[in-house]
Tab-separated table of C-alpha atoms in Angstrom:
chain	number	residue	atom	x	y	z
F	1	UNK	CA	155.833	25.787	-46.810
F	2	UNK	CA	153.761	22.938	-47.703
F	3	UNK	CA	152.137	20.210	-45.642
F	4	UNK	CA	151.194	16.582	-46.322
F	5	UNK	CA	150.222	12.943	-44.982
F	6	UNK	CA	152.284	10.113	-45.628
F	7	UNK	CA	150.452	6.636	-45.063
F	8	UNK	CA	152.271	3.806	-43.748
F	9	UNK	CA	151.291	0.327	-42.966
F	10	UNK	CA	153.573	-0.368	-39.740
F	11	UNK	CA	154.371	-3.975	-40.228
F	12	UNK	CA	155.696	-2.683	-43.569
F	13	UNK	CA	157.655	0.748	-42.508
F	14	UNK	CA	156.850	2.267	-39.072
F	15	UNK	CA	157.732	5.381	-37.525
F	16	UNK	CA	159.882	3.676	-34.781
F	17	UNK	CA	161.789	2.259	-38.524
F	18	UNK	CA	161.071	6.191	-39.778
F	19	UNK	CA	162.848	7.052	-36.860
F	20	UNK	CA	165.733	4.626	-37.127
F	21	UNK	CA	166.380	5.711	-40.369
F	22	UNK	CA	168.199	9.047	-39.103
F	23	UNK	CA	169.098	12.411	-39.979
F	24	UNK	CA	169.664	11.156	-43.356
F	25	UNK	CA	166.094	10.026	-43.573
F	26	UNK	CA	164.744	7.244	-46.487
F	27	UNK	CA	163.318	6.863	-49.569
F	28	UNK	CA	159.659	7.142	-49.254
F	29	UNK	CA	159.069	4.368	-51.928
F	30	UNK	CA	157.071	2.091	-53.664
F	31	UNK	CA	154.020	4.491	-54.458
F	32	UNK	CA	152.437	3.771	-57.759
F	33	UNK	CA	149.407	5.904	-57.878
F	34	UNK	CA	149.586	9.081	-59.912
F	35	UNK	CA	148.288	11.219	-57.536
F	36	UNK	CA	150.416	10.713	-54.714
F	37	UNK	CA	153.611	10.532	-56.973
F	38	UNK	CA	152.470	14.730	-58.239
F	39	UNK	CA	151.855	15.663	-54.911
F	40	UNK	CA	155.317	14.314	-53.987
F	41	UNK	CA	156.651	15.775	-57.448
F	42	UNK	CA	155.357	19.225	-55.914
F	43	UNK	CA	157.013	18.530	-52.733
F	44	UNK	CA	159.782	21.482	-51.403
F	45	UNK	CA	162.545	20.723	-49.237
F	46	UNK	CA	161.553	20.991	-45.317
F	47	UNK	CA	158.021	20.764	-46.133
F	48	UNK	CA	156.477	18.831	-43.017
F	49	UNK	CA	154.130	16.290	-42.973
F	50	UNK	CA	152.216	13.514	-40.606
F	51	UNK	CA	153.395	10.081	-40.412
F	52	UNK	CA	150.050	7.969	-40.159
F	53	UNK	CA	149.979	4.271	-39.638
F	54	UNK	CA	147.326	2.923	-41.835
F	55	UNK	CA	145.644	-0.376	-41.333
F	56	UNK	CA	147.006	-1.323	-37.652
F	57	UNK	CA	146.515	1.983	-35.568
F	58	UNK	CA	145.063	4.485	-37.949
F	59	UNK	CA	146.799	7.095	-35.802
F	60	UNK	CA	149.131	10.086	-36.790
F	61	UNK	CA	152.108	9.191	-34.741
F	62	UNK	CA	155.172	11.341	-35.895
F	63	UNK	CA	156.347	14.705	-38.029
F	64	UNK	CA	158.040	14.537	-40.764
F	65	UNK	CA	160.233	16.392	-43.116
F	66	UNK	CA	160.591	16.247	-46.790
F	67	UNK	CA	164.934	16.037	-47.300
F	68	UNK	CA	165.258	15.118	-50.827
F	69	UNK	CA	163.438	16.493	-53.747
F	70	UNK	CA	161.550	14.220	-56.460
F	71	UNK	CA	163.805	11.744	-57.648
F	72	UNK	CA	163.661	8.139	-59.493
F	73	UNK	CA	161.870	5.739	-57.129
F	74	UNK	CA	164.680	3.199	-56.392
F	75	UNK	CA	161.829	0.633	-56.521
F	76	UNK	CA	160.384	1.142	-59.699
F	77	UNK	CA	162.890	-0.950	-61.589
F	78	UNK	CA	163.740	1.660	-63.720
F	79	UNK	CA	160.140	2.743	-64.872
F	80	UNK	CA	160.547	6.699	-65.452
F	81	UNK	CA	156.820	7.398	-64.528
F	82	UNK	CA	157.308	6.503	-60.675
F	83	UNK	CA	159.081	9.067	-58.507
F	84	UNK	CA	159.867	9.608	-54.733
F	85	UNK	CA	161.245	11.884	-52.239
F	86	UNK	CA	163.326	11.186	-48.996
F	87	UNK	CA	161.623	12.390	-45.149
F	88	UNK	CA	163.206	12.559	-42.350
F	89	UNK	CA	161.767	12.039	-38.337
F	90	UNK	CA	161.219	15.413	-36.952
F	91	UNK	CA	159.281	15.089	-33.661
F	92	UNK	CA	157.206	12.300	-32.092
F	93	UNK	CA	153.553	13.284	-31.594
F	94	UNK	CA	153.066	13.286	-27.638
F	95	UNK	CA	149.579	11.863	-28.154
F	96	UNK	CA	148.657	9.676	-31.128
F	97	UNK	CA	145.421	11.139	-33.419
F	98	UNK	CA	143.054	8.663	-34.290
F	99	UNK	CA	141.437	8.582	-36.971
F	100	UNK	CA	138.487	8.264	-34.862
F	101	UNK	CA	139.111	12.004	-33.546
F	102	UNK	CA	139.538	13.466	-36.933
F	103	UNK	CA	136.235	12.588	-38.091
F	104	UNK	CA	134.691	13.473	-35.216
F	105	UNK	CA	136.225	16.943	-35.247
F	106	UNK	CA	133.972	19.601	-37.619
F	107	UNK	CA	137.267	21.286	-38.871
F	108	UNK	CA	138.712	18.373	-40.417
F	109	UNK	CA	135.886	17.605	-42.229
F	110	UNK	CA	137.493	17.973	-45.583
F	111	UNK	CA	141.059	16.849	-45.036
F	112	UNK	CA	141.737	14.435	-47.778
F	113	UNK	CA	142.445	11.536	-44.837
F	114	UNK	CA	138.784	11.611	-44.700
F	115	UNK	CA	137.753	12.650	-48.110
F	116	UNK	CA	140.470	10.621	-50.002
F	117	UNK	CA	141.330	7.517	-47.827
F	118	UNK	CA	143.124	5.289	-50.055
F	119	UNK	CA	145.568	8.327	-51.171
F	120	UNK	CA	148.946	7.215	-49.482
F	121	UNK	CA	150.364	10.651	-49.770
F	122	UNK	CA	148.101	13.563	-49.436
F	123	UNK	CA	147.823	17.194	-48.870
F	124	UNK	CA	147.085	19.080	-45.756
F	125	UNK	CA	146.085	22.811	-45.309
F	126	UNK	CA	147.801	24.897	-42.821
F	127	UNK	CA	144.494	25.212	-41.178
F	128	UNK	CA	144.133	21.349	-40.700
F	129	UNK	CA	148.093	21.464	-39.661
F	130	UNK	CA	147.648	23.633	-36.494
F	131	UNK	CA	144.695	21.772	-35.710
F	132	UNK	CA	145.472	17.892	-35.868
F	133	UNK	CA	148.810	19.398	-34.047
F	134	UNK	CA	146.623	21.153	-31.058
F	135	UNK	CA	144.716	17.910	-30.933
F	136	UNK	CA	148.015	15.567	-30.628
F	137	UNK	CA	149.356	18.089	-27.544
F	138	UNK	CA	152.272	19.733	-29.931
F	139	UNK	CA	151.766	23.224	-28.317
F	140	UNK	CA	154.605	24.562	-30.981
F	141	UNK	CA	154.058	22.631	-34.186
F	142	UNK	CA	157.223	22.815	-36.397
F	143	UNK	CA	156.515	24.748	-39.746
């Protein structure tokens, strides 16, 4: 099991449209940086992941779950290089993380949201997992 970040701006996609979106979950589209297209090449169905609203918020708001492998991006007007997968909504997060909290918390002081902010889909140890989860009141954090 693998975790990650997915960055959304919420006038764009939100988690209430995350949400909306079902069981079947979405296309997480439109990424064109190399980086976050690998990490979502390397991607394993049910990994989780946090649903942050970048821009208006900067909060993690939601968990969610990786339902499709790598495929073509829909988006990407048939350009081979750009991939996706499709998440699913798994679980609200009682209490919203800010941004604000994770940089003022010593143990996250690596995770790539504050290392790497511009990365729109990023990695996440198991260690920074549990603890943005403790932090957001999930006392059972889905793995």
């Amino acid at each position: 099991m693998a975790y990650w970040l997915y960055k959304s701006e919420p006038f764009k996609w939100s988690w209430q449209m995350q949400k909306d979106a079902g069981e079947k979950g979405t296309e997480w589209n439109g990424v064109r940086n190399y980086l976050a297209r690998n990490n979502m090449r390397a991607m394993k169905i049910g990994d989780k992941g946090f649903f942050y609203h970048s821009n208006e918020g900067l909060d993690i708001v939601g968990i969610t779950e990786v339902c499709a492998l790598s495929h073509p991006d829909s988006t990407a007007d048939d350009d081979p290089r750009w991939d996706c997968v499709d998440i699913r909504a798994v679980c609200d997060m009682p209490k919203p993380v800010s941004l604000k909290e994770i940089k003022a918390n010593p143990k996250l002081h690596n995770m790539s949201l504050v290392t790497s902010m511009r990365l729109s889909v990023q990695p996440v140890t198991e260690e920074e997992w549990i603890e943005v989860c403790r932090m957001g009141g999930l006392e059972n954090p889905p793995r």
